[in-house]
Amino acid sequence: MRRLVLVLAWMLLFTGGAQAVSSAPGGSFIDDDGSVHEGAIEAIRTASITTGCDPVGDRYCPKDPVTRAEMAVFLVRTLGETPGSYQGLFVDVPAGTFYSTAVERISELGITVGVGSGRYNPQGLVTRAEMAAFLTRALGEAPLAVAPIFVDVDPAAWYAGFVARIHELGITAGCDVDPARYCPAGAVTRAEMASFLARAFGLALEQPPPRPSVQGLSLRLQTVASGLASPIFVDAPAGDDRLFVVERGGRINILAGGSVLPTPFLDIAGLVGSGGEGGLLGLAFHPGYASNGRFFVSYTDTSGDSRIVEYAASPNPNVANPGSARPLLFVDQPASNHNGGMIAFGPDGKLYVGLGDGGGGGDTYKQGQRPDTLLATITRLDVDTGATSLFAYGVRNPWRFSIDGQRFYIGDVGQGAREEVDVISTFQSGANLGWSVMEGSLCFGASTCNKTGLILPVLEYTHAEGCSITGGVVYRGSAIPELDGHYFYGDFCKGFVRSFRYTGGVADARQWPFTVGRLVSFGVDGSGEVYVVSLDGSVSKIVRG
């Protein structure tokens, strides 16, 4: 029987966590700073056992419970196993998921037999009892036939011998300040799992490398285009070295090689109505744009109503095919303001569409708390079928939002008192952001209100500081690594530019020492560098000072 050789000096914490490693904020992930498990999390990151919990790769989600699907993946990677082809061993493990072949591999290795009736229960949460069994079997050990050490572990329980074995191996010392308890029914968090894996497989805890600090960082604006006709947004396909500049009147220009190309990429000025807050308002490139040439625009038509239309590039990559228009969504707008207009693709391949509450003031048309309409919502649009589904509602005017991995940042323009930034997960379908029960964190039009079920902003400011928030983007470029993960936003009236890093709360918040007149949008190029757009006619890049 194999015996584990531990390389750590064990000072076990009763929570099942790692040996404490004191560290300043840093490391691979931004949401585990200060955790006693951070050294173990860094260890499993270095060993390629985890890449984090979202596509961006800067979050580990340490407090989330581990699912049985994740457990299978953790174990297969830790053991260095290569999953084979899918065989359909469990009726509830479909082909093509991130965990399907990993589940089957741990079954082949005898680490699991499932939960009965041909099922594995991939979405079930791993209990501490199950964790003991998973690890014991993965180590090639057998349950220990001795009386359990913990008072809350029934000697007759199926897991008692597994718990005794991982205690003997030094993998656990119990579940809290009372070392006599194991808490077998408790769910294992991702942070705890990192520590269990590090102990079980002899991974040395790692001191997290310091994260580049924004302290002392100097930034400035570098003008890249001027003299434009009411530019309102910029965007680019990933990896593309061009910058596409959206003009409110209905044109999309290309900035390439330091100058604006003489021929617009797309000109639909004859279709666009720019009265009130209308115009050509949004642009989004299909995730597969490099191969399929599909892109999407959001605009108000000559009647003031909102439209989402698909277009395609022509054989000339700098000119779109105006005859390729394919209407996808039409929304009647009762007024000329609060049109929203932002569109962006999410990690699920759906196009997210932001629309305001129909206009007027104070939720004139009573749309804010109606999830059965498209107004005052952010809606998912399937660009292949045209089907829509609700993502979030209770927004007043989500003029600009951005999607960073699985995280959704919304700059929602306030009424007369508060401007706000909301941060939710792309998994929070049906989220209610509060308008018009709330304006920011305040009850709207009443001294008290029912806040049950409402998601409050992570950041807000009063109209003593500004008057209309311009929601922004998250920096993911390479030129200024100190800014990685910083969300930039500003104010249309005051022109300030601020940023913060979201780690479950607002961190590293700061105001940068420059302003932008009529700051209408932020955007990113194909390399993740950040730009600011002034409705007065200029586009500037945020660069190191």
PDB file of N, CA and C in Angstrom, residues 58-135:
ATOM      1  N   ASP A  58      -8.615  35.335 -13.847  1.00  0.00           N
ATOM      2  CA  ASP A  58      -8.056  36.068 -12.711  1.00  0.00           C
ATOM      3  C   ASP A  58      -8.865  35.856 -11.439  1.00  0.00           C
ATOM      4  N   ARG A  59      -9.856  34.958 -11.473  1.00  0.00           N
ATOM      5  CA  ARG A  59     -10.662  34.668 -10.295  1.00  0.00           C
ATOM      6  C   ARG A  59     -10.657  33.168 -10.043  1.00  0.00           C
ATOM      7  N   TYR A  60     -10.587  32.807  -8.747  1.00  0.00           N
ATOM      8  CA  TYR A  60     -10.621  31.406  -8.359  1.00  0.00           C
ATOM      9  C   TYR A  60     -11.952  31.020  -7.728  1.00  0.00           C
ATOM     10  N   CYS A  61     -12.730  32.007  -7.250  1.00  0.00           N
ATOM     11  CA  CYS A  61     -14.005  31.757  -6.562  1.00  0.00           C
ATOM     12  C   CYS A  61     -13.792  30.866  -5.340  1.00  0.00           C
ATOM     13  N   PRO A  62     -12.942  31.290  -4.405  1.00  0.00           N
ATOM     14  CA  PRO A  62     -12.550  30.421  -3.294  1.00  0.00           C
ATOM     15  C   PRO A  62     -13.692  30.014  -2.383  1.00  0.00           C
ATOM     16  N   LYS A  63     -14.744  30.837  -2.297  1.00  0.00           N
ATOM     17  CA  LYS A  63     -15.840  30.525  -1.377  1.00  0.00           C
ATOM     18  C   LYS A  63     -16.916  29.652  -1.998  1.00  0.00           C
ATOM     19  N   ASP A  64     -16.831  29.424  -3.292  1.00  0.00           N
ATOM     20  CA  ASP A  64     -17.843  28.600  -3.950  1.00  0.00           C
ATOM     21  C   ASP A  64     -17.677  27.130  -3.551  1.00  0.00           C
ATOM     22  N   PRO A  65     -18.781  26.415  -3.397  1.00  0.00           N
ATOM     23  CA  PRO A  65     -18.676  24.985  -3.102  1.00  0.00           C
ATOM     24  C   PRO A  65     -18.207  24.214  -4.333  1.00  0.00           C
ATOM     25  N   VAL A  66     -17.528  23.117  -4.092  1.00  0.00           N
ATOM     26  CA  VAL A  66     -17.031  22.274  -5.185  1.00  0.00           C
ATOM     27  C   VAL A  66     -18.133  21.316  -5.613  1.00  0.00           C
ATOM     28  N   THR A  67     -18.419  21.280  -6.902  1.00  0.00           N
ATOM     29  CA  THR A  67     -19.387  20.314  -7.414  1.00  0.00           C
ATOM     30  C   THR A  67     -18.678  18.996  -7.713  1.00  0.00           C
ATOM     31  N   ARG A  68     -19.471  17.949  -7.854  1.00  0.00           N
ATOM     32  CA  ARG A  68     -18.893  16.643  -8.181  1.00  0.00           C
ATOM     33  C   ARG A  68     -18.266  16.657  -9.574  1.00  0.00           C
ATOM     34  N   ALA A  69     -18.794  17.487 -10.470  1.00  0.00           N
ATOM     35  CA  ALA A  69     -18.176  17.653 -11.787  1.00  0.00           C
ATOM     36  C   ALA A  69     -16.778  18.244 -11.643  1.00  0.00           C
ATOM     37  N   GLU A  70     -16.655  19.313 -10.849  1.00  0.00           N
ATOM     38  CA  GLU A  70     -15.357  19.941 -10.631  1.00  0.00           C
ATOM     39  C   GLU A  70     -14.398  18.984  -9.924  1.00  0.00           C
ATOM     40  N   MET A  71     -14.925  18.206  -8.984  1.00  0.00           N
ATOM     41  CA  MET A  71     -14.087  17.259  -8.254  1.00  0.00           C
ATOM     42  C   MET A  71     -13.404  16.294  -9.222  1.00  0.00           C
ATOM     43  N   ALA A  72     -14.154  15.818 -10.206  1.00  0.00           N
ATOM     44  CA  ALA A  72     -13.590  14.880 -11.176  1.00  0.00           C
ATOM     45  C   ALA A  72     -12.449  15.533 -11.953  1.00  0.00           C
ATOM     46  N   VAL A  73     -12.657  16.778 -12.359  1.00  0.00           N
ATOM     47  CA  VAL A  73     -11.627  17.479 -13.125  1.00  0.00           C
ATOM     48  C   VAL A  73     -10.395  17.731 -12.260  1.00  0.00           C
ATOM     49  N   PHE A  74     -10.614  18.192 -11.018  1.00  0.00           N
ATOM     50  CA  PHE A  74      -9.494  18.396 -10.097  1.00  0.00           C
ATOM     51  C   PHE A  74      -8.650  17.124  -9.978  1.00  0.00           C
ATOM     52  N   LEU A  75      -9.306  15.990  -9.766  1.00  0.00           N
ATOM     53  CA  LEU A  75      -8.571  14.749  -9.530  1.00  0.00           C
ATOM     54  C   LEU A  75      -7.827  14.266 -10.775  1.00  0.00           C
ATOM     55  N   VAL A  76      -8.478  14.338 -11.925  1.00  0.00           N
ATOM     56  CA  VAL A  76      -7.824  13.883 -13.152  1.00  0.00           C
ATOM     57  C   VAL A  76      -6.575  14.711 -13.431  1.00  0.00           C
ATOM     58  N   ARG A  77      -6.673  16.019 -13.242  1.00  0.00           N
ATOM     59  CA  ARG A  77      -5.505  16.877 -13.481  1.00  0.00           C
ATOM     60  C   ARG A  77      -4.416  16.628 -12.436  1.00  0.00           C
ATOM     61  N   THR A  78      -4.817  16.437 -11.177  1.00  0.00           N
ATOM     62  CA  THR A  78      -3.832  16.200 -10.124  1.00  0.00           C
ATOM     63  C   THR A  78      -3.079  14.900 -10.363  1.00  0.00           C
ATOM     64  N   LEU A  79      -3.781  13.883 -10.811  1.00  0.00           N
ATOM     65  CA  LEU A  79      -3.165  12.574 -11.053  1.00  0.00           C
ATOM     66  C   LEU A  79      -2.401  12.519 -12.371  1.00  0.00           C
ATOM     67  N   GLY A  80      -2.526  13.588 -13.176  1.00  0.00           N
ATOM     68  CA  GLY A  80      -1.843  13.583 -14.469  1.00  0.00           C
ATOM     69  C   GLY A  80      -2.441  12.619 -15.454  1.00  0.00           C
ATOM     70  N   GLU A  81      -3.722  12.300 -15.269  1.00  0.00           N
ATOM     71  CA  GLU A  81      -4.387  11.350 -16.146  1.00  0.00           C
ATOM     72  C   GLU A  81      -4.872  12.043 -17.430  1.00  0.00           C
ATOM     73  N   THR A  82      -4.945  11.313 -18.500  1.00  0.00           N
ATOM     74  CA  THR A  82      -5.492  11.814 -19.758  1.00  0.00           C
ATOM     75  C   THR A  82      -6.855  11.175 -19.982  1.00  0.00           C
ATOM     76  N   PRO A  83      -7.921  11.964 -19.928  1.00  0.00           N
ATOM     77  CA  PRO A  83      -9.250  11.381 -20.140  1.00  0.00           C
ATOM     78  C   PRO A  83      -9.341  10.728 -21.516  1.00  0.00           C
ATOM     79  N   GLY A  84     -10.042   9.611 -21.577  1.00  0.00           N
ATOM     80  CA  GLY A  84     -10.208   8.927 -22.853  1.00  0.00           C
ATOM     81  C   GLY A  84     -11.407   9.453 -23.611  1.00  0.00           C
ATOM     82  N   SER A  85     -11.858   8.704 -24.574  1.00  0.00           N
ATOM     83  CA  SER A  85     -13.029   9.093 -25.347  1.00  0.00           C
ATOM     84  C   SER A  85     -14.290   8.849 -24.524  1.00  0.00           C
ATOM     85  N   TYR A  86     -15.317   9.616 -24.827  1.00  0.00           N
ATOM     86  CA  TYR A  86     -16.578   9.523 -24.090  1.00  0.00           C
ATOM     87  C   TYR A  86     -17.272   8.187 -24.364  1.00  0.00           C
ATOM     88  N   GLN A  87     -17.731   7.536 -23.283  1.00  0.00           N
ATOM     89  CA  GLN A  87     -18.385   6.237 -23.425  1.00  0.00           C
ATOM     90  C   GLN A  87     -19.828   6.218 -22.924  1.00  0.00           C
ATOM     91  N   GLY A  88     -20.266   7.274 -22.261  1.00  0.00           N
ATOM     92  CA  GLY A  88     -21.632   7.305 -21.756  1.00  0.00           C
ATOM     93  C   GLY A  88     -21.842   6.418 -20.552  1.00  0.00           C
ATOM     94  N   LEU A  89     -20.901   6.411 -19.607  1.00  0.00           N
ATOM     95  CA  LEU A  89     -20.986   5.520 -18.455  1.00  0.00           C
ATOM     96  C   LEU A  89     -22.083   5.903 -17.479  1.00  0.00           C
ATOM     97  N   PHE A  90     -22.447   7.202 -17.439  1.00  0.00           N
ATOM     98  CA  PHE A  90     -23.476   7.675 -16.516  1.00  0.00           C
ATOM     99  C   PHE A  90     -24.571   8.393 -17.299  1.00  0.00           C
ATOM    100  N   VAL A  91     -25.805   8.126 -16.950  1.00  0.00           N
ATOM    101  CA  VAL A  91     -26.922   8.685 -17.719  1.00  0.00           C
ATOM    102  C   VAL A  91     -27.051  10.202 -17.545  1.00  0.00           C
ATOM    103  N   ASP A  92     -26.500  10.761 -16.461  1.00  0.00           N
ATOM    104  CA  ASP A  92     -26.628  12.192 -16.227  1.00  0.00           C
ATOM    105  C   ASP A  92     -25.330  12.955 -16.530  1.00  0.00           C
ATOM    106  N   VAL A  93     -24.422  12.310 -17.263  1.00  0.00           N
ATOM    107  CA  VAL A  93     -23.184  12.971 -17.689  1.00  0.00           C
ATOM    108  C   VAL A  93     -23.180  13.000 -19.212  1.00  0.00           C
ATOM    109  N   PRO A  94     -23.662  14.083 -19.809  1.00  0.00           N
ATOM    110  CA  PRO A  94     -23.745  14.149 -21.267  1.00  0.00           C
ATOM    111  C   PRO A  94     -22.380  14.374 -21.902  1.00  0.00           C
ATOM    112  N   ALA A  95     -22.279  14.026 -23.169  1.00  0.00           N
ATOM    113  CA  ALA A  95     -21.038  14.260 -23.910  1.00  0.00           C
ATOM    114  C   ALA A  95     -20.831  15.750 -24.125  1.00  0.00           C
ATOM    115  N   GLY A  96     -19.580  16.147 -24.259  1.00  0.00           N
ATOM    116  CA  GLY A  96     -19.270  17.515 -24.639  1.00  0.00           C
ATOM    117  C   GLY A  96     -19.169  18.520 -23.517  1.00  0.00           C
ATOM    118  N   THR A  97     -19.403  18.116 -22.263  1.00  0.00           N
ATOM    119  CA  THR A  97     -19.250  19.038 -21.150  1.00  0.00           C
ATOM    120  C   THR A  97     -17.791  19.077 -20.704  1.00  0.00           C
ATOM    121  N   PHE A  98     -17.451  20.088 -19.901  1.00  0.00           N
ATOM    122  CA  PHE A  98     -16.058  20.213 -19.459  1.00  0.00           C
ATOM    123  C   PHE A  98     -15.626  19.065 -18.558  1.00  0.00           C
ATOM    124  N   TYR A  99     -16.598  18.332 -18.015  1.00  0.00           N
ATOM    125  CA  TYR A  99     -16.284  17.302 -17.031  1.00  0.00           C
ATOM    126  C   TYR A  99     -16.562  15.886 -17.490  1.00  0.00           C
ATOM    127  N   SER A 100     -17.193  15.702 -18.646  1.00  0.00           N
ATOM    128  CA  SER A 100     -17.712  14.374 -19.006  1.00  0.00           C
ATOM    129  C   SER A 100     -16.624  13.306 -19.037  1.00  0.00           C
ATOM    130  N   THR A 101     -15.516  13.552 -19.739  1.00  0.00           N
ATOM    131  CA  THR A 101     -14.474  12.522 -19.819  1.00  0.00           C
ATOM    132  C   THR A 101     -13.699  12.381 -18.513  1.00  0.00           C
ATOM    133  N   ALA A 102     -13.624  13.469 -17.734  1.00  0.00           N
ATOM    134  CA  ALA A 102     -12.957  13.375 -16.428  1.00  0.00           C
ATOM    135  C   ALA A 102     -13.746  12.471 -15.489  1.00  0.00           C
ATOM    136  N   VAL A 103     -15.060  12.600 -15.489  1.00  0.00           N
ATOM    137  CA  VAL A 103     -15.904  11.739 -14.654  1.00  0.00           C
ATOM    138  C   VAL A 103     -15.708  10.288 -15.038  1.00  0.00           C
ATOM    139  N   GLU A 104     -15.695  10.028 -16.328  1.00  0.00           N
ATOM    140  CA  GLU A 104     -15.538   8.649 -16.770  1.00  0.00           C
ATOM    141  C   GLU A 104     -14.157   8.098 -16.413  1.00  0.00           C
ATOM    142  N   ARG A 105     -13.146   8.963 -16.446  1.00  0.00           N
ATOM    143  CA  ARG A 105     -11.803   8.476 -16.119  1.00  0.00           C
ATOM    144  C   ARG A 105     -11.683   8.092 -14.648  1.00  0.00           C
ATOM    145  N   ILE A 106     -12.253   8.894 -13.742  1.00  0.00           N
ATOM    146  CA  ILE A 106     -12.155   8.521 -12.329  1.00  0.00           C
ATOM    147  C   ILE A 106     -13.008   7.296 -12.026  1.00  0.00           C
ATOM    148  N   SER A 107     -14.022   7.054 -12.859  1.00  0.00           N
ATOM    149  CA  SER A 107     -14.784   5.808 -12.708  1.00  0.00           C
ATOM    150  C   SER A 107     -13.923   4.618 -13.121  1.00  0.00           C
ATOM    151  N   GLU A 108     -13.211   4.767 -14.240  1.00  0.00           N
ATOM    152  CA  GLU A 108     -12.329   3.689 -14.703  1.00  0.00           C
ATOM    153  C   GLU A 108     -11.230   3.387 -13.695  1.00  0.00           C
ATOM    154  N   LEU A 109     -10.775   4.419 -12.957  1.00  0.00           N
ATOM    155  CA  LEU A 109      -9.710   4.247 -11.977  1.00  0.00           C
ATOM    156  C   LEU A 109     -10.219   3.718 -10.637  1.00  0.00           C
ATOM    157  N   GLY A 110     -11.539   3.543 -10.533  1.00  0.00           N
ATOM    158  CA  GLY A 110     -12.115   3.029  -9.298  1.00  0.00           C
ATOM    159  C   GLY A 110     -12.272   4.067  -8.206  1.00  0.00           C
ATOM    160  N   ILE A 111     -12.200   5.346  -8.565  1.00  0.00           N
ATOM    161  CA  ILE A 111     -12.323   6.421  -7.578  1.00  0.00           C
ATOM    162  C   ILE A 111     -13.785   6.722  -7.275  1.00  0.00           C
ATOM    163  N   THR A 112     -14.663   6.421  -8.224  1.00  0.00           N
ATOM    164  CA  THR A 112     -16.093   6.618  -7.995  1.00  0.00           C
ATOM    165  C   THR A 112     -16.882   5.523  -8.684  1.00  0.00           C
ATOM    166  N   VAL A 113     -18.037   5.196  -8.099  1.00  0.00           N
ATOM    167  CA  VAL A 113     -18.997   4.302  -8.755  1.00  0.00           C
ATOM    168  C   VAL A 113     -20.310   5.036  -8.988  1.00  0.00           C
ATOM    169  N   GLY A 114     -20.271   6.370  -8.776  1.00  0.00           N
ATOM    170  CA  GLY A 114     -21.482   7.156  -8.941  1.00  0.00           C
ATOM    171  C   GLY A 114     -22.349   7.142  -7.695  1.00  0.00           C
ATOM    172  N   VAL A 115     -23.593   7.569  -7.855  1.00  0.00           N
ATOM    173  CA  VAL A 115     -24.512   7.658  -6.715  1.00  0.00           C
ATOM    174  C   VAL A 115     -25.634   6.641  -6.801  1.00  0.00           C
ATOM    175  N   GLY A 116     -25.545   5.728  -7.769  1.00  0.00           N
ATOM    176  CA  GLY A 116     -26.576   4.703  -7.923  1.00  0.00           C
ATOM    177  C   GLY A 116     -27.472   4.965  -9.116  1.00  0.00           C
ATOM    178  N   SER A 117     -28.101   3.923  -9.604  1.00  0.00           N
ATOM    179  CA  SER A 117     -29.030   3.993 -10.736  1.00  0.00           C
ATOM    180  C   SER A 117     -28.363   4.565 -11.983  1.00  0.00           C
ATOM    181  N   GLY A 118     -27.073   4.310 -12.136  1.00  0.00           N
ATOM    182  CA  GLY A 118     -26.369   4.773 -13.317  1.00  0.00           C
ATOM    183  C   GLY A 118     -26.114   6.260 -13.367  1.00  0.00           C
ATOM    184  N   ARG A 119     -26.179   6.916 -12.219  1.00  0.00           N
ATOM    185  CA  ARG A 119     -26.020   8.368 -12.167  1.00  0.00           C
ATOM    186  C   ARG A 119     -24.747   8.734 -11.411  1.00  0.00           C
ATOM    187  N   TYR A 120     -24.200   9.924 -11.800  1.00  0.00           N
ATOM    188  CA  TYR A 120     -23.031  10.459 -11.102  1.00  0.00           C
ATOM    189  C   TYR A 120     -23.384  11.698 -10.281  1.00  0.00           C
ATOM    190  N   ASN A 121     -24.454  12.401 -10.656  1.00  0.00           N
ATOM    191  CA  ASN A 121     -24.877  13.643  -9.983  1.00  0.00           C
ATOM    192  C   ASN A 121     -23.798  14.726 -10.085  1.00  0.00           C
ATOM    193  N   PRO A 122     -23.468  15.145 -11.311  1.00  0.00           N
ATOM    194  CA  PRO A 122     -22.360  16.084 -11.501  1.00  0.00           C
ATOM    195  C   PRO A 122     -22.550  17.436 -10.840  1.00  0.00           C
ATOM    196  N   GLN A 123     -23.788  17.887 -10.703  1.00  0.00           N
ATOM    197  CA  GLN A 123     -24.019  19.208 -10.111  1.00  0.00           C
ATOM    198  C   GLN A 123     -24.177  19.159  -8.593  1.00  0.00           C
ATOM    199  N   GLY A 124     -24.161  17.955  -8.027  1.00  0.00           N
ATOM    200  CA  GLY A 124     -24.228  17.839  -6.577  1.00  0.00           C
ATOM    201  C   GLY A 124     -22.973  18.392  -5.921  1.00  0.00           C
ATOM    202  N   LEU A 125     -23.114  18.888  -4.705  1.00  0.00           N
ATOM    203  CA  LEU A 125     -21.985  19.468  -3.990  1.00  0.00           C
ATOM    204  C   LEU A 125     -21.206  18.372  -3.258  1.00  0.00           C
ATOM    205  N   VAL A 126     -19.889  18.481  -3.286  1.00  0.00           N
ATOM    206  CA  VAL A 126     -19.027  17.497  -2.627  1.00  0.00           C
ATOM    207  C   VAL A 126     -19.033  17.766  -1.129  1.00  0.00           C
ATOM    208  N   THR A 127     -19.482  16.791  -0.361  1.00  0.00           N
ATOM    209  CA  THR A 127     -19.432  16.915   1.095  1.00  0.00           C
ATOM    210  C   THR A 127     -18.055  16.505   1.590  1.00  0.00           C
ATOM    211  N   ARG A 128     -17.784  16.828   2.854  1.00  0.00           N
ATOM    212  CA  ARG A 128     -16.494  16.441   3.432  1.00  0.00           C
ATOM    213  C   ARG A 128     -16.384  14.919   3.557  1.00  0.00           C
ATOM    214  N   ALA A 129     -17.532  14.259   3.713  1.00  0.00           N
ATOM    215  CA  ALA A 129     -17.523  12.794   3.726  1.00  0.00           C
ATOM    216  C   ALA A 129     -17.098  12.261   2.361  1.00  0.00           C
ATOM    217  N   GLU A 130     -17.699  12.793   1.296  1.00  0.00           N
ATOM    218  CA  GLU A 130     -17.355  12.354  -0.051  1.00  0.00           C
ATOM    219  C   GLU A 130     -15.905  12.691  -0.393  1.00  0.00           C
ATOM    220  N   MET A 131     -15.475  13.883   0.035  1.00  0.00           N
ATOM    221  CA  MET A 131     -14.096  14.278  -0.227  1.00  0.00           C
ATOM    222  C   MET A 131     -13.118  13.267   0.356  1.00  0.00           C
ATOM    223  N   ALA A 132     -13.399  12.780   1.565  1.00  0.00           N
ATOM    224  CA  ALA A 132     -12.525  11.795   2.197  1.00  0.00           C
ATOM    225  C   ALA A 132     -12.422  10.530   1.348  1.00  0.00           C
ATOM    226  N   ALA A 133     -13.559  10.113   0.801  1.00  0.00           N
ATOM    227  CA  ALA A 133     -13.554   8.911  -0.031  1.00  0.00           C
ATOM    228  C   ALA A 133     -12.831   9.151  -1.355  1.00  0.00           C
ATOM    229  N   PHE A 134     -13.111  10.283  -1.999  1.00  0.00           N
ATOM    230  CA  PHE A 134     -12.435  10.610  -3.260  1.00  0.00           C
ATOM    231  C   PHE A 134     -10.910  10.594  -3.092  1.00  0.00           C
ATOM    232  N   LEU A 135     -10.428  11.275  -2.062  1.00  0.00           N
ATOM    233  CA  LEU A 135      -8.984  11.392  -1.889  1.00  0.00           C
ATOM    234  C   LEU A 135      -8.344  10.062  -1.502  1.00  0.00           C
TER     235      LEU A 135
END
